[in-house]
Amino acid sequence: MNIDTSDKRRLEQSSNVLLLAPLTPTGNRTCLELLASTTPPGEANVAAVTYTPPPETWISDWKAHIDELPAELAFIHANTVDTEDEETSGIPPGVSVSRVDPNQPMDIIAPLSERLTRWKGNGNRTLVSVQTLTILLEYVDFDTAFRYLHILTHRVQAADAIGFYHMDPDIHDEETINTLKSLFDAVVEVSDDGESWSVTETYGDQSATSEHAQSHDTDVSVPDSETGLVASIRDSLSGVLSGPSDSQPSEVAAEGATAESDDSDAGDSDEEPSPDSGVEGLPEEAMLTDEDRIRELLTQYGGRMKQADVTEETDWSKSTVSRKLSKMEEKGLITRVQVGRGNLVFLSGYEPETAKSPFEQGGTD
Amino acid sequence: MSDNATVLIVDDEKPITDAYAQWLEDEYQVRTAYSGSEALEKLDEDVNVVLLDRRMPDLSGEDVLDEIHEQKLTCRVALVSAVEPDFDILELGFDAYLEKPVSDPDELLETVEKLLRRSTYDAQMREFLSLANKKAALETKKSSEELEASDEYVELTEQLAELRAELSDTATELDDEDLRAEFQAPGSDRGDADSDDAGRDDAEE
C-alpha cells in the first residue's frame, strides 16, 4: 500500500489516530503498514498494546509485512491467559513484554507511560499501537473505555508520540464509533479488501477528507532498496534450511517453506517444518476436518474473528457455520461472544475473561 | 476551580469541625455541619468535597454517604475516622480516607486539593462524553450536508475541541494514583447512571 505525502503528513501531525479496519489478516496488515509508513523501522520506538494475539504473533506479522523490526519494541499484553513457555521463545532479545490485567485500565497505562518516558530523547519517533479497541470494549463498559482511551491518548500526546488504535467498524454500531471519534485527531477508514482508505481529521476541516484506492502490491515505506534483496536472500536461505538435508526438492522450498520462512536462524533447532502436506499428494486442506479448518482459520486471524468471516472464508452456509460452531463451543474448543451487531468467535484460551460464565471463572483452570 | 470550590465539613465534635474550617476557609467556600442530619441539609450540587466523620450519633457518616449516593451527587468524599481502615469499608464508596485526628493543616489541604482535581476531571469528562454522545447522535441521523448547515453541530464541534484542550490540562495534573482511584468504581458510587447506553440515549433526545 502506498501512502501519499499529504496523507502521510496528516498522520504524522496527528497524535492519535483511530483506525477503522476489518478484523481480518488484511486489516491487521494495513494497521502495521500505516504504522510503519510514518517512520522507518530503524528510527522508531514502538509500544504495542495487544489484547488477543500474543506479542509473538505481532512480531511475526510485522516481519512478514514490514520486515525490519523497530529500533525499540515493547509490548503491553493485556491478557491474563497463561501463555506456555514455548511462546516466549518468539520474543527477540531486547524486546520487553509486560503482561497485564485487561480489566484494569491503569495497569495498561502505567507501564506504557513508563516506557514512553524512558524513550524520550533517544532520537527516534515513538509510535503506539493498540490492537484492538474491539476487544477492549469486551472487557470494560463503554464509560470506562472512553475514560481509559482519553488518558491513553493524553499520555501519547504528551510524549509526542503517534498512537494508532484499531477498531472493526462492522462490529460496533455507528453511534459508538462516532462517540469514540471525539477522542482522536484523525480517523483512517480502510475498506474491507484493505485496498482503499481515507483519512479524516476529527477536529479539522471536513472537506480535507481524501479518498484513495491503491494496491497492496507496491511495497510500503521501508526506504532502503535493499529490502527486496535481503528478503529474497533470506527466502532462499530458509528454503535451504527447511528442506530435507540430503536432497533439495524444489517443490518443498517453493511451497512448504512459506509459513516458516521468517525465522531464518530458527530453522535448524526447530522440529521438522512439516512439509507432510498430504500423504499421497492430497492437498493439505482435504486432510483437515471442518473443525480443524475453523481452528486454523482462527489461528490465522489471530485467535478471534467475526462469525461472518468464517462463513465467507469457508463458503459454507450461515447455518452450517452456526451449527459447526455450536458443536465446537459445546466441546469447549471455541467461545462465541455477541458483540454489537454480530458474533465474534474466539479460540479457546483467547476469549475475554468477561465472556466466560461465572461458572467457568470459579472453576479450575 | 478551587477558587470557588465548596467544602462541607461534617463532625459531631465542634472543635474539630471548626479547626478544619479555619484551615480551609482561606482557600475555599466552607460549610460546616455538626451532625449527620445537618450535613444532609447543607448538601447540594454546589458542594465539591465532603470531609465526613464516620462515627456520629443519630446519622452516621456511612448513612450520609448512602444518601449522597442515593441523590447521585457528584461530590468527592473523604471519610475521616479514628478506626483504621479495613476491608469492610472499601465497599462504602468514598474517595479518600483520613485517619483521625488530623493535626496537620497541610495534610487536610492536600487531600481536598487532590479530590478537587479528581472531581474537576470527572466533571469535565462527563461533559465531554455527553457532548461526544450528542455529536455522534447527530452524525448518525443526519447527512453531511445537513450537518454542515446545522449551527448546533458546528457549535458542538467547537465546544468539544475546547473541552478537549481543558481536559488535557486537567489530566496533566493527575498522577497514576489519582487515575487509578477514578477508575476504581466507575458507575457504582457516582451519579453516572449514564455510564453506558443510557448516556447515548439521552443524547438522542
Coordinates of C-alpha atoms in Angstrom, one line a residue:
Chain A
M1 CA 0.0 0.0 0.0
N2 CA 1.3 3.4 -1.0
I3 CA 0.6 6.3 1.2
D4 CA 0.8 9.7 -0.5
T5 CA 2.7 12.5 1.1
S6 CA -0.2 14.7 2.1
D7 CA -1.8 11.9 4.0
K8 CA 1.4 10.8 5.5
R9 CA 1.9 14.4 6.7
R10 CA -1.6 14.3 8.1
L11 CA -0.9 11.2 10.0
E12 CA 2.5 12.5 11.2
Q13 CA 0.9 15.6 12.5
S14 CA -1.7 13.7 14.5
S15 CA -1.1 12.4 17.9
N16 CA -3.9 9.9 18.0
V17 CA -5.4 8.1 15.0
L18 CA -8.4 5.9 15.1
L19 CA -8.0 3.1 12.6
L20 CA -11.2 1.6 11.3
A21 CA -10.3 -1.6 9.5
P22 CA -11.8 -5.1 9.4
L23 CA -10.7 -7.6 12.0
T24 CA -9.0 -9.8 9.4
P25 CA -5.4 -10.6 8.4
T26 CA -5.8 -7.9 5.7
G27 CA -7.0 -5.4 8.2
N28 CA -4.2 -6.3 10.5
R29 CA -1.6 -5.9 7.8
T30 CA -3.0 -2.5 6.9
C31 CA -2.6 -1.4 10.6
L32 CA 1.0 -2.4 10.6
E33 CA 1.7 -0.8 7.3
L34 CA 0.2 2.5 8.3
L35 CA 2.2 2.5 11.5
A36 CA 5.4 1.8 9.5
S37 CA 4.5 4.4 6.9
T38 CA 5.1 7.3 9.4
T39 CA 8.6 6.2 10.4
P40 CA 11.3 3.9 9.1
P41 CA 11.6 1.0 11.5
G42 CA 15.2 1.7 12.2
E43 CA 14.2 5.1 13.6
A44 CA 11.1 4.0 15.5
N45 CA 10.2 3.2 19.1
V46 CA 7.1 1.1 19.0
A47 CA 5.0 0.3 22.1
A48 CA 2.2 -2.2 21.2
V49 CA -0.8 -2.8 23.4
T50 CA -2.1 -6.2 22.4
Y51 CA -5.2 -7.9 23.6
T52 CA -5.8 -11.2 21.8
P53 CA -3.0 -12.4 19.7
P54 CA 0.2 -12.6 21.7
P55 CA 3.3 -10.4 21.0
E56 CA 4.9 -13.3 19.2
T57 CA 2.2 -13.1 16.6
W58 CA 2.5 -9.4 16.3
I59 CA 6.3 -9.8 15.7
S60 CA 5.9 -12.4 13.1
D61 CA 3.2 -10.4 11.3
W62 CA 5.5 -7.3 11.4
K63 CA 8.4 -9.3 10.0
A64 CA 6.2 -10.7 7.3
H65 CA 4.7 -7.3 6.2
I66 CA 7.3 -4.7 7.1
D67 CA 10.5 -6.8 7.6
E68 CA 12.9 -4.9 9.8
L69 CA 11.8 -4.7 13.5
P70 CA 11.6 -1.3 15.1
A71 CA 14.7 0.0 16.8
E72 CA 12.9 -0.2 20.1
L73 CA 10.0 -2.5 20.7
A74 CA 7.9 -3.1 23.8
F75 CA 4.6 -4.9 24.5
I76 CA 1.9 -4.4 27.0
H77 CA 0.0 -7.6 26.6
A78 CA -3.4 -7.1 28.2
N79 CA -4.4 -10.7 28.6
T80 CA -4.4 -12.8 31.7
V81 CA -4.4 -16.1 29.9
D82 CA -1.3 -18.0 30.9
T83 CA 1.0 -18.5 27.9
E84 CA 3.0 -21.6 27.6
D85 CA 6.8 -21.3 28.0
E86 CA 7.4 -22.1 24.4
E87 CA 5.7 -18.9 23.3
T88 CA 8.3 -16.7 24.8
S89 CA 10.9 -18.1 22.5
G90 CA 9.4 -16.0 19.8
I91 CA 10.4 -12.8 21.5
P92 CA 13.8 -11.5 20.3
P93 CA 16.2 -10.2 23.0
G94 CA 15.8 -6.6 23.8
V95 CA 12.0 -6.7 23.3
S96 CA 10.2 -6.2 26.6
V97 CA 6.8 -7.8 27.3
S98 CA 4.6 -6.7 30.3
R99 CA 1.6 -8.9 30.8
V100 CA -1.2 -7.1 32.5
D101 CA -4.9 -7.4 33.5
P102 CA -7.1 -6.1 30.7
N103 CA -9.8 -5.2 33.2
Q104 CA -7.6 -2.6 34.9
P105 CA -7.0 0.4 32.7
M106 CA -4.3 1.8 34.8
D107 CA -2.4 -1.5 34.7
I108 CA -2.1 -0.9 31.0
I109 CA -1.5 2.9 31.1
A110 CA 1.1 2.9 33.8
P111 CA 3.7 0.6 32.2
L112 CA 3.0 2.2 28.8
S113 CA 3.7 5.7 30.2
E114 CA 6.8 4.5 31.8
R115 CA 8.0 3.1 28.5
L116 CA 7.2 6.3 26.7
T117 CA 9.1 8.4 29.2
R118 CA 12.1 6.1 29.0
W119 CA 12.3 6.5 25.3
K120 CA 12.0 10.3 25.4
G121 CA 15.0 11.9 23.8
N122 CA 16.5 8.8 22.2
G123 CA 16.3 10.3 18.8
N124 CA 13.6 8.0 17.4
R125 CA 10.0 8.7 16.8
T126 CA 7.7 6.9 19.2
L127 CA 4.7 5.0 17.9
V128 CA 2.0 3.3 20.0
S129 CA -0.2 0.6 18.5
V130 CA -3.4 -0.6 20.2
Q131 CA -5.0 -3.7 18.8
T132 CA -7.8 -3.7 19.2
L133 CA -10.4 -1.5 20.7
T134 CA -13.0 -4.0 19.5
I135 CA -11.7 -6.5 22.1
L136 CA -11.0 -3.8 24.7
L137 CA -14.7 -2.9 24.7
E138 CA -15.5 -6.5 25.7
Y139 CA -13.6 -6.1 28.9
V140 CA -14.8 -2.8 30.3
D141 CA -18.1 -0.9 30.0
F142 CA -18.3 2.0 27.5
D143 CA -17.9 4.7 30.0
T144 CA -14.7 3.2 31.4
A145 CA -13.4 2.5 27.9
F146 CA -13.9 6.1 27.0
R147 CA -12.1 7.4 30.0
Y148 CA -9.3 4.9 29.6
L149 CA -8.8 5.9 26.0
H150 CA -8.9 9.6 27.0
I151 CA -6.0 9.1 29.4
L152 CA -4.2 6.9 26.9
T153 CA -4.4 9.4 24.1
H154 CA -3.5 12.2 26.5
R155 CA -0.3 10.4 27.5
V156 CA 0.6 9.6 24.0
Q157 CA 0.2 13.2 23.0
A158 CA 2.2 14.4 26.0
A159 CA 5.0 12.1 24.9
D160 CA 5.0 13.5 21.3
A161 CA 4.2 10.0 20.1
I162 CA 1.7 8.9 17.5
G163 CA -0.9 6.4 18.6
F164 CA -2.8 4.1 16.2
Y165 CA -6.0 2.4 17.6
H166 CA -7.6 -0.3 15.7
M167 CA -11.4 -1.0 15.7
D168 CA -13.6 -3.0 13.4
P169 CA -16.4 -0.7 12.2
D170 CA -18.7 -3.5 11.3
I171 CA -18.9 -4.9 14.8
H172 CA -19.9 -1.7 16.6
D173 CA -22.9 0.5 15.9
E174 CA -22.2 3.8 14.2
E175 CA -23.0 5.9 17.2
T176 CA -20.5 4.1 19.4
I177 CA -17.8 4.7 16.8
N178 CA -18.8 8.3 16.3
T179 CA -18.7 8.9 20.0
L180 CA -15.2 7.5 20.2
K181 CA -14.0 9.6 17.3
S182 CA -14.1 12.7 19.5
L183 CA -11.0 11.3 21.3
F184 CA -8.9 11.2 18.2
D185 CA -7.2 13.7 16.0
A186 CA -7.8 11.7 12.8
V187 CA -9.7 8.7 11.6
V188 CA -8.5 6.4 8.9
E189 CA -11.1 4.2 7.3
V190 CA -9.9 1.1 5.5
S191 CA -12.1 -0.8 3.0
D192 CA -12.8 -4.5 3.5
D193 CA -10.2 -5.5 1.0
G194 CA -7.7 -3.3 2.6
E195 CA -7.0 -1.6 -0.7
S196 CA -8.7 1.8 -0.4
W197 CA -8.8 4.0 2.5
S198 CA -9.4 7.6 3.6
V199 CA -8.2 10.0 6.3
T200 CA -10.4 12.4 8.1
E201 CA -9.3 15.0 10.6
T202 CA -11.7 14.9 13.6
Y203 CA -11.4 18.5 14.5
G204 CA -10.1 19.8 11.2
D205 CA -11.8 20.8 8.0
Q206 CA -14.2 18.1 7.0
S207 CA -13.5 18.8 3.3
A208 CA -9.9 17.7 3.9
T209 CA -11.0 14.2 3.6
S210 CA -9.2 12.4 0.9
E211 CA -10.0 9.2 -0.8
H212 CA -7.7 6.6 -2.1
A213 CA -7.8 3.4 -4.0
Q214 CA -4.4 1.8 -4.1
S215 CA -3.0 -1.6 -4.4
H216 CA -1.2 -3.5 -1.8
D217 CA 1.4 -4.7 -4.3
T218 CA 3.7 -1.7 -4.0
D219 CA 5.9 -2.1 -1.1
V220 CA 5.5 0.3 1.8
S221 CA 7.6 2.9 3.3
V222 CA 10.8 0.9 4.0
P223 CA 13.1 3.3 2.4
D224 CA 16.2 1.2 1.8
S225 CA 16.1 -0.5 -1.5
E226 CA 17.9 -3.5 -0.1
T227 CA 14.8 -4.9 1.4
G228 CA 13.8 -6.8 -1.7
L229 CA 17.3 -8.2 -2.0
V230 CA 17.6 -9.1 1.7
A231 CA 14.2 -10.7 1.6
S232 CA 15.0 -12.8 -1.4
I233 CA 18.3 -13.9 0.0
R234 CA 16.6 -14.8 3.3
D235 CA 13.9 -16.7 1.4
S236 CA 16.3 -18.8 -0.5
L237 CA 18.3 -19.4 2.7
S238 CA 15.3 -20.6 4.6
G239 CA 14.4 -22.7 1.6
V240 CA 17.7 -24.4 2.1
L241 CA 17.4 -24.7 5.9
S242 CA 13.9 -26.1 5.9
G243 CA 14.4 -28.6 3.1
P244 CA 15.5 -32.1 3.9
S245 CA 19.2 -32.3 4.5
D246 CA 20.2 -34.8 1.8
S247 CA 18.3 -33.7 -1.2
Q248 CA 16.6 -30.4 -2.2
P249 CA 13.4 -31.0 -3.9
S250 CA 12.3 -27.7 -5.4
E251 CA 8.7 -28.2 -4.5
V252 CA 9.3 -28.1 -0.8
A253 CA 11.3 -24.9 -1.0
A254 CA 8.6 -23.3 -3.0
E255 CA 5.5 -24.3 -1.1
G256 CA 6.2 -25.8 2.3
A257 CA 8.6 -23.2 3.4
T258 CA 6.4 -20.1 3.2
A259 CA 4.9 -20.3 6.6
E260 CA 8.2 -20.9 8.4
S261 CA 10.5 -18.7 6.3
D262 CA 10.6 -15.8 8.6
D263 CA 13.0 -17.1 11.2
S264 CA 15.9 -17.9 9.1
D265 CA 18.1 -18.7 12.1
A266 CA 15.5 -20.7 14.0
G267 CA 15.1 -23.3 11.3
D268 CA 17.7 -25.7 12.5
S269 CA 16.7 -26.2 16.1
D270 CA 13.0 -26.4 15.3
E271 CA 11.1 -29.6 14.7
E272 CA 10.8 -30.6 11.1
P273 CA 8.7 -27.9 9.4
S274 CA 6.1 -30.5 8.4
P275 CA 6.1 -30.5 4.7
D276 CA 4.0 -33.6 5.0
S277 CA 1.3 -31.9 3.0
G278 CA -0.9 -34.8 2.2
V279 CA 0.2 -38.4 2.3
E280 CA -0.3 -39.3 -1.3
G281 CA -0.2 -36.0 -3.0
L282 CA -3.5 -35.0 -1.4
P283 CA -3.7 -31.2 -0.8
E284 CA -3.4 -30.4 2.8
E285 CA -6.9 -28.9 3.0
A286 CA -8.5 -32.2 2.2
M287 CA -6.9 -33.8 5.2
L288 CA -8.4 -31.3 7.6
T289 CA -11.7 -31.9 9.4
D290 CA -14.1 -29.0 9.3
E291 CA -13.2 -28.3 12.9
D292 CA -9.5 -28.3 12.2
R293 CA -10.2 -25.9 9.3
I294 CA -12.1 -23.5 11.6
R295 CA -9.3 -23.7 14.2
E296 CA -6.7 -23.0 11.5
L297 CA -8.7 -20.0 10.3
L298 CA -8.9 -18.7 13.8
T299 CA -5.2 -19.1 14.3
Q300 CA -4.6 -17.3 11.0
Y301 CA -6.9 -14.4 12.2
G302 CA -5.0 -14.1 15.5
G303 CA -7.3 -16.1 17.7
R304 CA -10.5 -14.3 17.1
M305 CA -12.7 -13.5 14.1
K306 CA -16.1 -12.5 13.1
Q307 CA -18.5 -15.3 12.5
A308 CA -19.4 -13.7 9.2
D309 CA -15.8 -14.0 8.2
V310 CA -15.9 -17.7 8.9
T311 CA -18.8 -18.0 6.5
E312 CA -17.0 -16.0 3.9
E313 CA -13.7 -17.9 4.2
T314 CA -15.3 -21.4 4.1
D315 CA -18.1 -20.9 1.6
W316 CA -20.3 -22.8 3.9
S317 CA -23.8 -21.5 4.5
K318 CA -24.5 -19.4 7.5
S319 CA -26.5 -22.1 9.2
T320 CA -23.8 -24.7 8.5
V321 CA -21.2 -22.4 10.1
S322 CA -23.5 -21.8 13.0
R323 CA -24.1 -25.5 13.6
K324 CA -20.4 -26.4 13.4
L325 CA -19.5 -23.5 15.8
S326 CA -22.2 -24.6 18.3
K327 CA -20.7 -28.1 18.4
M328 CA -17.2 -26.7 18.8
E329 CA -18.5 -24.5 21.6
E330 CA -20.0 -27.4 23.4
K331 CA -16.7 -29.2 23.2
G332 CA -15.0 -26.1 24.7
L333 CA -12.9 -25.5 21.6
I334 CA -14.2 -22.1 21.0
T335 CA -16.3 -19.4 22.6
R336 CA -18.7 -17.1 20.9
V337 CA -19.4 -13.7 22.1
Q338 CA -22.2 -11.4 20.9
V339 CA -20.6 -8.1 20.1
G340 CA -22.6 -5.3 18.8
R341 CA -24.0 -6.4 15.5
G342 CA -22.6 -9.9 15.3
N343 CA -20.8 -12.8 16.9
L344 CA -17.1 -12.9 17.5
V345 CA -15.6 -16.3 17.6
F346 CA -12.6 -16.9 20.0
L347 CA -10.3 -19.8 20.0
S348 CA -10.4 -21.3 23.5
G349 CA -8.0 -19.5 25.7
Y350 CA -8.2 -16.3 23.7
E351 CA -11.6 -15.2 24.9
P352 CA -12.1 -12.1 27.0
E353 CA -12.5 -13.1 30.6
T354 CA -15.8 -11.4 31.0
A355 CA -17.2 -13.5 28.3
K356 CA -16.8 -16.5 30.5
S357 CA -19.7 -17.6 32.5
P358 CA -19.4 -17.1 36.3
F359 CA -19.3 -20.9 36.4
E360 CA -16.1 -21.2 34.5
Q361 CA -14.5 -18.3 36.3
G362 CA -14.9 -20.1 39.6
G363 CA -13.7 -23.4 38.2
T364 CA -10.2 -24.7 38.0
D365 CA -8.2 -23.7 35.0
Chain B
M1 CA -12.0 25.6 40.1
S2 CA -10.5 25.7 43.6
D3 CA -11.3 29.5 43.7
N4 CA -15.0 28.9 44.2
A5 CA -14.9 25.3 45.3
T6 CA -17.1 24.4 48.2
V7 CA -16.1 22.1 51.0
L8 CA -18.5 20.7 53.5
I9 CA -17.0 19.6 56.9
V10 CA -19.1 17.2 59.0
D11 CA -18.1 16.2 62.5
D12 CA -20.1 16.0 65.7
E13 CA -17.1 17.3 67.7
K14 CA -17.5 21.0 67.3
P15 CA -13.8 21.9 68.0
I16 CA -12.6 19.6 65.3
T17 CA -15.1 20.9 62.7
D18 CA -14.2 24.5 63.5
A19 CA -10.5 23.8 63.3
Y20 CA -10.8 22.2 59.9
A21 CA -12.9 25.1 58.8
Q22 CA -10.3 27.5 59.9
W23 CA -7.6 25.7 57.9
L24 CA -9.6 25.6 54.8
E25 CA -11.5 28.9 54.7
D26 CA -8.7 30.9 53.0
E27 CA -8.9 28.7 50.0
Y28 CA -12.4 27.5 49.7
Q29 CA -16.0 28.2 50.4
V30 CA -16.6 26.3 53.7
R31 CA -19.8 24.9 55.1
T32 CA -19.9 23.1 58.5
A33 CA -22.3 20.6 59.9
Y34 CA -22.2 19.2 63.5
S35 CA -24.4 16.2 62.8
G36 CA -25.3 13.8 60.0
S37 CA -28.8 15.3 59.6
E38 CA -27.4 18.8 59.5
A39 CA -25.0 17.6 56.8
L40 CA -27.9 16.5 54.7
E41 CA -29.4 19.9 54.9
K42 CA -26.2 21.6 53.7
L43 CA -25.6 19.2 50.9
D44 CA -26.4 20.2 47.4
E45 CA -24.8 20.2 43.9
D46 CA -22.6 23.1 44.8
V47 CA -20.6 21.0 47.3
N48 CA -17.4 19.7 45.7
V49 CA -15.8 17.9 48.6
V50 CA -17.2 16.5 51.8
L51 CA -15.0 15.8 54.8
L52 CA -17.1 13.3 56.6
D53 CA -16.7 11.9 60.2
R54 CA -17.5 8.2 60.2
R55 CA -18.8 7.8 63.8
M56 CA -21.6 10.2 64.7
P57 CA -24.7 9.8 66.9
D58 CA -28.0 9.9 65.0
L59 CA -27.0 9.7 61.4
S60 CA -23.5 8.2 60.9
G61 CA -21.0 9.1 58.2
E62 CA -22.0 5.9 56.4
D63 CA -25.6 6.9 56.4
V64 CA -24.7 10.3 54.9
L65 CA -22.6 8.5 52.3
D66 CA -25.6 6.4 51.4
E67 CA -27.7 9.5 51.0
I68 CA -25.1 11.1 48.8
H69 CA -25.1 8.1 46.5
E70 CA -28.9 8.0 46.7
Q71 CA -29.1 11.6 45.5
K72 CA -26.5 10.9 42.9
L73 CA -24.4 13.8 44.0
T74 CA -21.1 14.1 42.3
C75 CA -19.1 15.4 45.2
R76 CA -15.9 13.7 46.3
V77 CA -16.0 12.3 49.9
A78 CA -13.1 12.0 52.3
L79 CA -14.1 9.7 55.2
V80 CA -12.5 10.8 58.4
S81 CA -12.2 8.1 61.1
A82 CA -10.2 7.1 64.1
V83 CA -10.8 3.5 63.2
E84 CA -8.1 2.0 61.0
P85 CA -9.4 1.3 57.5
D86 CA -10.3 -2.3 57.0
F87 CA -11.6 -4.2 54.0
D88 CA -15.2 -3.7 55.1
I89 CA -15.0 0.0 54.3
L90 CA -13.9 -0.4 50.7
E91 CA -17.4 -1.1 49.7
L92 CA -18.7 2.1 51.2
G93 CA -17.8 4.1 48.1
F94 CA -15.8 7.1 49.3
D95 CA -12.9 8.7 47.6
A96 CA -10.2 9.3 50.2
Y97 CA -9.6 8.2 53.8
L98 CA -8.2 10.4 56.5
E99 CA -7.2 8.9 59.9
K100 CA -8.3 10.9 62.9
P101 CA -7.0 13.0 64.4
V102 CA -5.9 15.1 61.5
S103 CA -3.4 17.5 63.1
D104 CA -1.6 18.8 60.1
P105 CA -3.4 21.5 58.1
D106 CA -1.3 20.7 55.0
E107 CA -2.5 17.1 55.1
L108 CA -6.1 18.3 55.0
L109 CA -5.4 20.8 52.3
E110 CA -3.6 18.3 50.2
T111 CA -6.4 15.8 50.5
V112 CA -9.0 18.4 49.5
E113 CA -6.9 19.7 46.6
K114 CA -6.4 16.1 45.3
L115 CA -10.1 15.4 45.5
L116 CA -10.9 18.6 43.7
R117 CA -8.6 17.8 40.9
R118 CA -10.3 14.5 40.5
S119 CA -13.7 16.0 40.7
T120 CA -12.8 18.6 38.1
Y121 CA -11.5 15.8 35.8
D122 CA -14.7 13.8 36.4
A123 CA -17.0 16.7 35.7
Q124 CA -15.1 17.7 32.5
M125 CA -15.0 14.1 31.4
R126 CA -18.8 13.7 31.9
E127 CA -19.4 16.8 29.9
F128 CA -17.0 15.7 27.2
L129 CA -18.6 12.3 26.9
S130 CA -22.1 13.8 26.9
L131 CA -21.1 16.2 24.1
A132 CA -19.4 13.4 22.2
N133 CA -22.6 11.4 22.5
K134 CA -24.7 14.3 21.2
K135 CA -22.4 14.9 18.3
A136 CA -22.4 11.2 17.4
A137 CA -26.2 11.0 17.6
L138 CA -26.4 13.9 15.1
E139 CA -23.9 12.3 12.8
T140 CA -25.8 9.1 12.8
K141 CA -29.1 10.7 11.9
K142 CA -28.2 13.5 9.5
S143 CA -26.4 13.7 6.2
S144 CA -23.1 15.5 5.9
E145 CA -24.9 18.4 4.1
E146 CA -27.4 18.7 6.9
L147 CA -24.6 18.7 9.5
E148 CA -22.7 21.4 7.7
A149 CA -25.7 23.6 7.7
S150 CA -26.5 22.9 11.4
D151 CA -25.4 25.6 13.8
E152 CA -25.9 23.2 16.7
Y153 CA -23.5 20.7 15.1
V154 CA -20.8 23.3 14.4
E155 CA -21.1 24.6 17.9
L156 CA -20.9 21.2 19.4
T157 CA -17.7 20.5 17.5
E158 CA -16.2 23.7 18.7
Q159 CA -17.2 23.0 22.3
L160 CA -15.7 19.6 22.1
A161 CA -12.4 20.9 20.8
E162 CA -12.3 23.4 23.6
L163 CA -13.2 21.0 26.3
R164 CA -10.7 18.5 24.9
A165 CA -7.9 21.1 25.5
E166 CA -9.1 21.8 29.0
L167 CA -9.3 18.1 29.8
S168 CA -5.8 17.7 28.6
D169 CA -4.6 20.3 31.1
T170 CA -6.6 18.7 33.9
A171 CA -5.3 15.3 33.1
T172 CA -1.7 16.5 33.3
E173 CA -2.3 17.3 36.9
L174 CA -3.4 13.8 37.8
D175 CA -1.0 11.2 38.8
D176 CA -1.4 7.4 38.3
E177 CA -2.8 7.0 41.8
D178 CA -5.5 9.6 41.2
L179 CA -6.5 8.0 38.0
R180 CA -6.5 4.5 39.5
A181 CA -8.9 5.8 42.1
E182 CA -11.1 7.4 39.4
F183 CA -11.2 4.1 37.6
Q184 CA -11.8 2.1 40.8
A185 CA -15.6 2.3 40.9
P186 CA -17.0 3.9 37.8
G187 CA -20.7 4.0 37.9
S188 CA -21.2 2.3 41.2
D189 CA -20.7 5.3 43.6
R190 CA -21.1 8.1 41.2
G191 CA -24.1 9.8 39.8
D192 CA -23.4 8.5 36.4
A193 CA -26.2 6.2 35.7
D194 CA -25.4 7.2 32.2
S195 CA -22.3 5.0 32.3
D196 CA -23.2 3.2 29.2
D197 CA -26.0 3.2 26.8
A198 CA -28.2 5.4 28.9
G199 CA -25.9 8.3 28.1
R200 CA -26.2 7.8 24.5
D201 CA -29.9 7.5 24.7
D202 CA -30.1 10.9 26.4
A203 CA -28.1 12.4 23.6
E204 CA -30.6 11.2 21.1
E205 CA -33.5 13.1 22.6

